[in-house]
Short mmCIF file of C-alpha atoms and ligand atoms in Angstrom, two decimals:
data_model
loop_
_atom_site.label_atom_id
_atom_site.label_comp_id
_atom_site.label_asym_id
_atom_site.label_seq_id
_atom_site.Cartn_x
_atom_site.Cartn_y
_atom_site.Cartn_z
CA MET J 27 3.40 94.21 3.09
CA THR J 28 0.01 94.95 4.50
CA ASP J 29 -3.09 93.56 2.97
CA THR J 30 -5.18 96.43 1.62
CA PRO J 31 -8.44 95.14 0.19
CA GLY J 32 -8.89 98.31 -1.80
CA THR J 33 -5.73 98.01 -3.89
CA GLU J 34 -5.66 94.24 -4.48
CA PRO J 35 -7.95 93.90 -7.53
CA GLU J 36 -6.02 96.54 -9.51
CA GLU J 37 -2.42 95.61 -8.70
CA ARG J 38 -2.76 91.72 -8.52
CA LEU J 39 0.20 91.37 -6.24
CA PRO J 40 1.31 87.83 -5.20
CA ALA J 41 0.07 86.69 -1.81
CA PRO J 42 2.36 88.00 0.88
CA ARG J 43 4.88 85.48 2.23
CA PRO J 44 4.68 84.66 5.91
CA ASP J 45 7.39 85.99 8.13
CA LEU J 46 9.88 83.09 8.52
CA THR J 47 12.18 84.73 10.97
CA PRO J 48 12.78 82.14 13.74
CA VAL J 49 11.22 82.99 17.03
CA ARG J 50 13.21 82.10 20.09
CA VAL J 51 11.14 79.97 22.44
CA GLU J 52 12.22 78.55 25.80
CA ARG J 53 11.42 74.87 25.08
CA LEU J 54 12.84 73.15 28.09
CA ALA J 55 11.08 73.50 31.32
CA SER J 56 13.84 71.92 33.41
CA PRO J 57 16.35 74.14 35.11
CA PRO J 58 19.51 74.93 33.10
CA SER J 59 21.68 72.97 35.53
CA THR J 60 20.22 69.71 34.21
CA ARG J 61 20.86 70.65 30.62
CA ARG J 62 24.55 70.06 30.66
CA PHE J 63 25.89 67.86 27.86
CA GLY J 64 29.39 67.49 29.08
CA LEU J 65 29.88 64.04 30.67
CA THR J 66 31.91 63.23 33.67
CA GLY J 67 34.41 60.41 33.17
CA GLU J 68 32.48 58.24 35.56
CA ARG J 69 29.23 58.73 33.69
CA ALA J 70 30.87 58.01 30.33
CA ALA J 71 32.33 54.77 31.66
CA GLN J 72 28.95 53.76 32.96
CA ILE J 73 27.35 54.31 29.58
CA VAL J 74 30.02 52.22 27.88
CA ARG J 75 29.53 49.43 30.41
CA GLN J 76 25.79 49.49 30.02
CA SER J 77 25.84 49.41 26.24
CA GLY J 78 28.37 46.58 26.39
CA SER J 79 26.07 44.38 28.46
CA ALA J 80 23.17 45.24 26.16
CA ARG J 81 25.19 44.00 23.20
CA TRP J 82 26.10 40.89 25.13
CA ALA J 83 22.43 40.25 25.86
CA ALA J 84 21.56 40.75 22.19
CA PHE J 85 24.35 38.39 21.19
CA LEU J 86 23.09 35.73 23.60
CA GLY J 87 19.54 36.22 22.36
CA VAL J 88 20.51 35.86 18.71
CA SER J 89 22.71 32.84 19.47
CA PHE J 90 19.89 31.20 21.37
CA VAL J 91 17.51 31.64 18.47
CA ALA J 92 20.14 30.40 16.01
CA ILE J 93 20.90 27.30 18.06
CA PHE J 94 17.19 26.63 18.48
CA VAL J 95 16.59 26.91 14.74
CA LEU J 96 19.47 24.53 14.03
CA ALA J 97 18.40 22.02 16.67
CA TYR J 98 14.83 22.12 15.46
CA TYR J 99 16.00 21.65 11.91
CA PHE J 100 17.90 18.48 12.82
CA TYR J 101 15.03 17.30 14.99
CA GLU J 102 12.79 17.50 11.94
CA VAL J 103 15.08 16.05 9.28
CA GLY J 104 17.19 13.84 11.54
CA PHE J 105 20.57 14.30 13.19
CA PRO J 106 23.44 13.43 10.88
CA GLY J 107 24.60 9.90 11.55
CA VAL J 108 21.76 9.04 13.93
CA ALA J 109 19.47 6.59 12.17
CA GLY J 110 15.77 7.00 12.75
CA SER J 111 16.10 10.36 14.47
CA SER J 112 14.00 12.30 11.99
CA ARG J 113 10.61 13.30 13.26
CA MET J 114 9.26 13.89 9.75
CA VAL J 115 10.25 10.43 8.52
CA LYS J 116 8.74 8.88 11.64
CA ALA J 117 5.50 10.80 11.18
CA GLN J 118 5.38 9.69 7.57
CA GLN J 119 5.94 6.05 8.55
CA ASP J 120 3.24 6.31 11.20
CA GLN J 121 0.90 7.60 8.55
CA VAL J 122 1.78 4.71 6.25
CA VAL J 123 1.13 2.24 9.07
CA THR J 124 -2.19 3.95 9.78
CA ASN J 125 -3.21 3.66 6.14
CA VAL J 126 -2.08 0.05 5.90
CA SER J 127 -3.89 -1.00 9.06
CA ARG J 128 -7.07 0.72 7.88
CA GLY J 129 -6.67 -1.03 4.53
CA TYR J 130 -6.20 -4.34 6.34
CA ALA J 131 -9.48 -3.86 8.23
CA LEU J 132 -11.26 -2.95 4.99
CA PHE J 133 -9.81 -6.03 3.31
CA GLN J 134 -10.98 -8.36 6.08
CA ALA J 135 -14.42 -6.78 6.00
CA ASN J 136 -14.97 -6.68 2.23
CA CYS J 137 -12.55 -8.85 0.35
CA ALA J 138 -11.50 -11.77 2.56
CA ARG J 139 -14.68 -13.75 1.91
CA CYS J 140 -13.66 -14.14 -1.74
CA HIS J 141 -9.87 -13.72 -1.70
CA GLY J 142 -9.16 -15.43 1.63
CA ALA J 143 -8.09 -13.80 4.89
CA GLN J 144 -4.45 -14.22 3.88
CA GLY J 145 -5.12 -13.39 0.22
CA GLN J 146 -4.65 -17.09 -0.51
CA GLY J 147 -7.56 -17.10 -2.94
CA GLY J 148 -11.04 -18.56 -2.89
CA ILE J 149 -13.88 -17.46 -5.11
CA GLY J 150 -11.48 -14.79 -6.31
CA PRO J 151 -7.90 -15.31 -7.41
CA VAL J 152 -4.87 -15.50 -5.16
CA LEU J 153 -3.56 -12.05 -4.18
CA ASN J 154 -0.66 -12.87 -1.85
CA ASP J 155 1.46 -14.51 -4.55
CA GLN J 156 4.96 -12.94 -4.74
CA MET J 157 5.09 -13.22 -8.53
CA LYS J 158 1.81 -11.32 -8.74
CA LEU J 159 2.85 -8.74 -6.16
CA LEU J 160 6.12 -8.17 -7.98
CA ALA J 161 4.55 -6.39 -10.93
CA HIS J 162 1.05 -7.57 -11.81
CA LEU J 163 -0.67 -6.20 -8.72
CA ASN J 164 0.83 -2.73 -8.96
CA ARG J 165 -0.88 0.33 -7.56
CA GLN J 166 -2.37 1.49 -10.83
CA TYR J 167 -3.67 -1.96 -11.70
CA LEU J 168 -5.25 -2.35 -8.26
CA ARG J 169 -6.87 1.05 -8.57
CA ASN J 170 -8.23 0.13 -12.01
CA VAL J 171 -9.60 -3.21 -10.79
CA LEU J 172 -11.27 -1.63 -7.77
CA THR J 173 -12.70 1.17 -9.89
CA ALA J 174 -13.91 -0.92 -12.81
CA GLY J 175 -14.64 -4.12 -10.90
CA GLY J 176 -13.70 -7.72 -11.73
CA ARG J 177 -14.59 -7.23 -15.39
CA TYR J 178 -11.36 -5.27 -15.75
CA VAL J 179 -9.35 -8.43 -15.08
CA CYS J 180 -10.46 -10.76 -17.88
CA GLY J 181 -13.10 -8.67 -19.59
CA ASP J 182 -15.83 -10.83 -18.15
CA ALA J 183 -18.92 -8.63 -17.89
CA ASN J 184 -20.44 -11.14 -15.46
CA SER J 185 -17.42 -11.17 -13.18
CA LEU J 186 -18.28 -12.07 -9.62
CA MET J 187 -16.36 -9.10 -8.28
CA PRO J 188 -18.31 -5.86 -8.15
CA VAL J 189 -17.05 -2.30 -8.52
CA TRP J 190 -15.65 -1.09 -5.20
CA ALA J 191 -14.83 2.58 -5.77
CA GLN J 192 -17.41 5.31 -5.45
CA PRO J 193 -19.67 6.48 -7.06
CA VAL J 194 -20.69 3.02 -8.29
CA GLY J 195 -19.21 1.08 -5.40
CA PRO J 196 -19.27 1.62 -1.63
CA LEU J 197 -15.67 2.71 -0.91
CA ASN J 198 -14.42 6.30 -1.08
CA TYR J 199 -11.08 7.32 -2.56
CA GLN J 200 -9.34 7.27 0.83
CA GLN J 201 -10.55 3.73 1.50
CA ILE J 202 -9.36 2.65 -1.95
CA ASP J 203 -5.95 4.21 -1.21
CA ASP J 204 -5.83 2.42 2.15
CA LEU J 205 -6.71 -0.91 0.53
CA ILE J 206 -3.98 -0.46 -2.05
CA ALA J 207 -1.53 0.45 0.73
CA TRP J 208 -2.44 -2.80 2.51
CA LEU J 209 -2.26 -5.02 -0.59
CA ARG J 210 1.19 -3.62 -1.42
CA ALA J 211 2.43 -3.57 2.21
CA PRO J 212 5.88 -5.13 2.59
CA ASN J 213 6.28 -8.05 5.00
CA ASP J 214 8.65 -6.08 7.22
CA LEU J 215 5.84 -3.70 8.08
CA THR J 216 3.99 -4.90 11.14
CA PHE J 217 1.12 -3.36 13.00
CA GLU J 218 -1.59 -4.26 15.43
CA GLY J 219 -4.73 -5.64 13.79
CA ILE J 220 -7.52 -8.07 14.45
CA ASP J 221 -6.72 -11.64 13.48
CA PRO J 222 -9.85 -12.82 11.65
CA SER J 223 -9.43 -16.42 12.79
CA THR J 224 -9.36 -15.60 16.50
CA GLY J 225 -11.03 -12.19 16.59
CA GLN J 226 -8.21 -11.10 18.91
CA PRO J 227 -5.67 -8.32 18.37
CA ALA J 228 -2.49 -9.66 16.81
CA GLN J 229 0.66 -8.46 15.07
CA ILE J 230 -0.15 -8.36 11.37
CA SER J 231 2.43 -7.96 8.63
CA GLY J 232 2.16 -7.30 4.92
CA TRP J 233 2.35 -10.01 2.25
CA ARG J 234 4.88 -8.59 -0.17
CA ASP J 235 8.50 -9.58 0.17
CA PRO J 236 10.40 -6.46 -0.94
CA ASN J 237 13.51 -8.56 -1.67
CA PHE J 238 11.68 -11.08 -3.82
CA VAL J 239 13.37 -11.77 -7.13
CA ALA J 240 11.56 -13.78 -9.78
CA PRO J 241 13.23 -17.17 -10.29
CA PRO J 242 14.81 -17.48 -13.74
CA SER J 243 12.35 -20.21 -14.74
CA ALA J 244 9.34 -18.06 -13.86
CA THR J 245 6.92 -16.99 -16.56
CA PRO J 246 5.36 -13.53 -16.31
CA VAL J 247 1.99 -13.39 -14.63
CA PRO J 248 -0.65 -13.27 -17.39
CA ALA J 249 -2.98 -10.29 -17.46
CA CYS J 250 -5.97 -12.54 -16.92
CA TRP J 251 -5.48 -14.84 -13.95
CA LYS J 252 -7.40 -17.68 -15.64
CA ASP J 253 -4.72 -17.82 -18.35
CA ALA J 254 -2.21 -19.00 -15.77
CA PHE J 255 -4.05 -22.30 -15.79
CA ALA J 256 -5.09 -22.44 -19.43
CA ALA J 257 -3.99 -25.40 -21.55
CA PRO J 258 -1.84 -27.02 -18.90
CA SER J 259 -0.77 -29.79 -21.27
CA ALA J 260 0.71 -27.32 -23.77
CA ALA J 261 2.60 -25.11 -21.38
CA PRO J 262 4.63 -26.14 -18.38
CA SER J 263 2.94 -25.40 -15.09
CA ALA J 264 3.14 -21.67 -14.64
CA SER J 265 2.64 -21.72 -10.92
CA THR J 266 5.43 -24.09 -10.06
CA GLY J 267 7.75 -23.69 -13.00
CA VAL J 268 8.04 -27.48 -13.03
CA PRO J 269 7.07 -29.05 -16.34
CA SER J 270 4.06 -31.23 -15.83
CA ALA J 271 4.69 -34.91 -16.10
CA ALA J 272 1.26 -35.43 -17.58
CA PRO J 273 1.97 -34.53 -21.23
CA SER J 274 5.00 -36.77 -21.47
CA ALA J 275 3.47 -39.61 -19.52
CA SER J 276 0.03 -39.71 -21.07
CA PRO J 277 0.97 -40.59 -24.70
CA GLY J 278 2.87 -43.61 -23.46
CA GLU J 279 0.16 -44.63 -21.08
CA SER J 280 -2.95 -43.91 -23.09
CA PRO J 281 -2.76 -47.02 -25.36
CA ALA J 282 -2.69 -49.13 -22.25
CA ALA J 283 -5.55 -47.13 -20.80
CA SER J 284 -7.65 -47.57 -23.95
CA ALA J 285 -6.79 -51.24 -24.24
CA ALA J 286 -7.94 -51.93 -20.72
CA PRO J 287 -10.30 -49.14 -19.64
CA ALA J 288 -9.28 -47.81 -16.27
CA ALA J 289 -10.98 -49.82 -13.66
CA THR J 290 -10.82 -47.22 -10.95
CA VAL J 291 -12.89 -44.07 -11.19
CA ILE J 292 -12.64 -41.64 -8.34
CA LYS J 293 -15.23 -38.95 -8.01
CA ILE J 294 -14.09 -35.65 -6.54
CA VAL J 295 -16.51 -32.80 -6.05
CA ALA J 296 -15.42 -29.20 -5.62
CA GLN J 297 -17.96 -27.07 -3.85
CA ASN J 298 -17.63 -23.82 -1.90
CA ILE J 299 -13.90 -23.70 -2.64
CA ALA J 300 -13.30 -27.09 -1.05
CA PHE J 301 -13.00 -30.69 -2.16
CA ASP J 302 -15.55 -33.10 -0.76
CA LEU J 303 -12.77 -35.65 -0.17
CA THR J 304 -9.48 -35.01 1.55
CA GLU J 305 -8.20 -38.60 1.35
CA ILE J 306 -8.26 -40.79 -1.72
CA GLU J 307 -6.71 -44.14 -2.43
CA VAL J 308 -5.82 -45.52 -5.85
CA PRO J 309 -4.14 -48.73 -7.01
CA ALA J 310 -0.42 -48.20 -7.54
CA GLY J 311 1.04 -48.72 -11.03
CA GLN J 312 -2.35 -48.56 -12.75
CA PRO J 313 -3.88 -45.71 -14.70
CA PHE J 314 -7.12 -44.49 -13.20
CA GLN J 315 -9.72 -41.84 -13.83
CA ILE J 316 -10.89 -38.91 -11.81
CA GLU J 317 -14.42 -37.77 -12.40
CA PHE J 318 -14.15 -34.18 -11.32
CA VAL J 319 -17.36 -32.31 -10.56
CA ASN J 320 -16.96 -28.56 -10.22
CA ASN J 321 -20.08 -27.32 -8.48
CA ASP J 322 -18.87 -23.76 -7.91
CA ALA J 323 -20.73 -21.68 -10.48
CA GLY J 324 -18.40 -19.38 -12.38
CA ILE J 325 -15.33 -20.45 -10.43
CA PRO J 326 -12.48 -22.34 -12.06
CA HIS J 327 -10.99 -25.42 -10.39
CA ASN J 328 -8.88 -28.39 -11.31
CA VAL J 329 -7.19 -31.33 -9.68
CA ALA J 330 -3.44 -31.65 -9.83
CA ILE J 331 -1.46 -34.41 -8.19
CA ALA J 332 1.92 -33.69 -6.65
CA GLU J 333 4.58 -35.93 -5.17
CA GLY J 334 4.65 -36.23 -1.41
CA SER J 335 2.42 -33.30 -0.56
CA PRO J 336 0.13 -30.85 -2.35
CA THR J 337 3.08 -28.47 -2.72
CA GLY J 338 5.43 -31.09 -4.12
CA LYS J 339 6.48 -31.69 -7.73
CA VAL J 340 3.39 -31.86 -9.92
CA VAL J 341 3.03 -35.24 -11.60
CA PHE J 342 -0.44 -34.80 -13.03
CA GLN J 343 -2.35 -31.69 -13.90
CA GLY J 344 -6.02 -31.82 -14.87
CA ASP J 345 -7.52 -29.12 -17.10
CA ILE J 346 -9.06 -26.21 -15.28
CA VAL J 347 -12.81 -26.18 -15.65
CA THR J 348 -15.18 -23.44 -14.64
CA GLY J 349 -18.26 -24.60 -12.77
CA VAL J 350 -20.80 -25.99 -12.98
CA THR J 351 -19.15 -28.80 -15.01
CA THR J 352 -18.02 -32.38 -14.81
CA VAL J 353 -14.83 -33.62 -16.49
CA THR J 354 -13.03 -36.89 -16.51
CA TYR J 355 -9.26 -36.87 -16.14
CA ASP J 356 -7.24 -39.84 -17.31
CA VAL J 357 -4.47 -40.13 -14.79
CA PRO J 358 -1.42 -42.18 -15.75
CA ALA J 359 -0.20 -44.92 -13.43
CA LEU J 360 1.44 -43.65 -10.28
CA PRO J 361 4.14 -45.57 -8.44
CA ALA J 362 3.16 -46.58 -4.93
CA GLY J 363 3.54 -43.76 -2.50
CA THR J 364 1.90 -40.75 -0.95
CA TYR J 365 0.80 -37.84 -3.07
CA GLY J 366 -1.06 -34.64 -2.49
CA PHE J 367 -3.83 -33.34 -4.66
CA VAL J 368 -4.62 -29.69 -5.00
CA CYS J 369 -6.68 -27.24 -7.00
CA GLN J 370 -4.05 -25.09 -8.68
CA VAL J 371 -6.38 -22.11 -8.84
CA HIS J 372 -7.04 -22.37 -5.12
CA PRO J 373 -3.94 -23.74 -3.44
CA ASN J 374 -5.83 -23.93 -0.16
CA MET J 375 -7.97 -26.78 -1.59
CA THR J 376 -5.87 -29.83 -0.86
CA GLY J 377 -6.07 -33.51 0.01
CA THR J 378 -3.94 -36.62 0.25
CA LEU J 379 -3.77 -39.37 -2.36
CA THR J 380 -2.27 -42.73 -1.58
CA ALA J 381 -1.25 -45.16 -4.29
CA LYS J 382 -0.86 -48.73 -3.07
C1 HEC T 404 -17.73 -11.77 -4.51
C2 HEC T 404 -16.36 -12.15 -4.40
C3 HEC T 404 -15.29 -11.09 -4.40
C4 HEC T 404 -15.12 -10.07 -3.49
C5 HEC T 404 -15.97 -9.75 -2.27
C6 HEC T 404 -13.93 -9.38 -3.89
N1 HEC T 404 -13.39 -9.94 -5.01
FE1 HEC T 404 -11.72 -9.38 -5.97
N2 HEC T 404 -12.06 -10.74 -7.40
C7 HEC T 404 -13.10 -11.65 -7.42
C8 HEC T 404 -13.07 -12.41 -8.65
C9 HEC T 404 -14.02 -13.52 -9.05
C10 HEC T 404 -11.98 -11.91 -9.39
C11 HEC T 404 -11.53 -12.33 -10.79
C12 HEC T 404 -12.16 -11.43 -11.77
C13 HEC T 404 -12.69 -12.12 -12.98
O1 HEC T 404 -11.95 -12.85 -13.60
O2 HEC T 404 -13.84 -11.95 -13.28
C14 HEC T 404 -11.37 -10.87 -8.56
C15 HEC T 404 -10.23 -10.16 -8.93
C16 HEC T 404 -9.56 -9.29 -8.10
C17 HEC T 404 -8.29 -8.72 -8.39
C18 HEC T 404 -7.42 -8.98 -9.59
C19 HEC T 404 -6.56 -10.16 -9.31
C20 HEC T 404 -5.62 -10.53 -10.43
O3 HEC T 404 -4.95 -11.56 -10.26
O4 HEC T 404 -5.52 -9.80 -11.41
C21 HEC T 404 -7.98 -7.92 -7.33
C22 HEC T 404 -6.72 -7.10 -7.14
C23 HEC T 404 -9.08 -7.98 -6.40
N3 HEC T 404 -10.02 -8.83 -6.90
C24 HEC T 404 -9.12 -7.29 -5.22
C25 HEC T 404 -10.22 -7.28 -4.39
C26 HEC T 404 -10.36 -6.42 -3.25
C27 HEC T 404 -9.31 -5.43 -2.77
C28 HEC T 404 -11.57 -6.68 -2.70
C29 HEC T 404 -12.21 -6.02 -1.50
C30 HEC T 404 -12.51 -4.62 -1.63
C31 HEC T 404 -12.18 -7.74 -3.48
N4 HEC T 404 -11.34 -8.07 -4.51
C32 HEC T 404 -13.39 -8.31 -3.20
C33 HEC T 404 -14.04 -11.83 -6.43
C34 HEC T 404 -14.21 -11.00 -5.36
#
């Protein structure tokens, strides 16, 4: 077992194993009296009591966490049966309102000068029309128009509306999203905004009626807004759904008109999205002529006459002409009464016509 250097090279014995015999060591320094494992009954009961209260504390702790998790869950997604109690839905709605109100401000700043503060139309077409908002002015279409500019609408390379989206235009993708959110905002969504007419804060609501259903007589909105007014004598009025009285009335009246050329010629000038006259008077029961001068370059206008008020039943519809142009409309005889006249492209251009 001893290591003898002299013999090792010849015999090649395996390395000696260490001695594994356990050695008794006194490991505890405390006196033997404390190292007694037998428990007294009292001590055992104490241990049981203590471990019981520890389990109780653990149970309470786990229950607390579980109840908290559950309560937080319902706080986030809403308590069953309690409407509007979900924090997440509320946060989402707040975000929508934020986007819409930012879009509203962008619209007033950039678009209102052409499309009207209420989207009622002006240099640019009407945007707040329910038929248009139903399907024509959908999100993708709006995005395309704002990205490609007005030329996207009718393919007119000289469209008055520029590109809005970056990089060509001034608005970034978030601003485009906000604008779309505003244009599509339902009318039950209200928020605080600046009223452009007063400059004061006011409650603003969206244009779109989410419950709007197209009337059965409605024709689909044409892809190019100018087509809505094209050839009014061939198609019934698209905007009102009321067949124009002009086509049926004019054949009967025109021989009379040619036999005795209309004595009355009324000149109406459209300029800066407004008529120069708001009151006109014509002889009742006699055909007359309207010399219509459209001085708005590149902007279509017409004169239509409606019973009672500009929004009444259309009794005469002049062809839409794009400025700068002059046309003469032959208007059939009108029974005595009060009428309204309106540009059907720009329903905010109105006036009163009296036949007597
Ligand atoms: C310089 C006037 C002008 C401004 C400013 C303008 N637009 Fe236009 N917009 C037009 C004209 C004009 C058209 C019709 C396009 C054509 O036929 O060439 C049009 C068309 C549209 C259409 C398509 C309407 C339809 O019936 O298909 C939308 C949508 C639109 N504009 C939204 C906007 C928004 C949003 C802004 C503001 C960021 C804006 N426009 C600013 C003049 C303008």
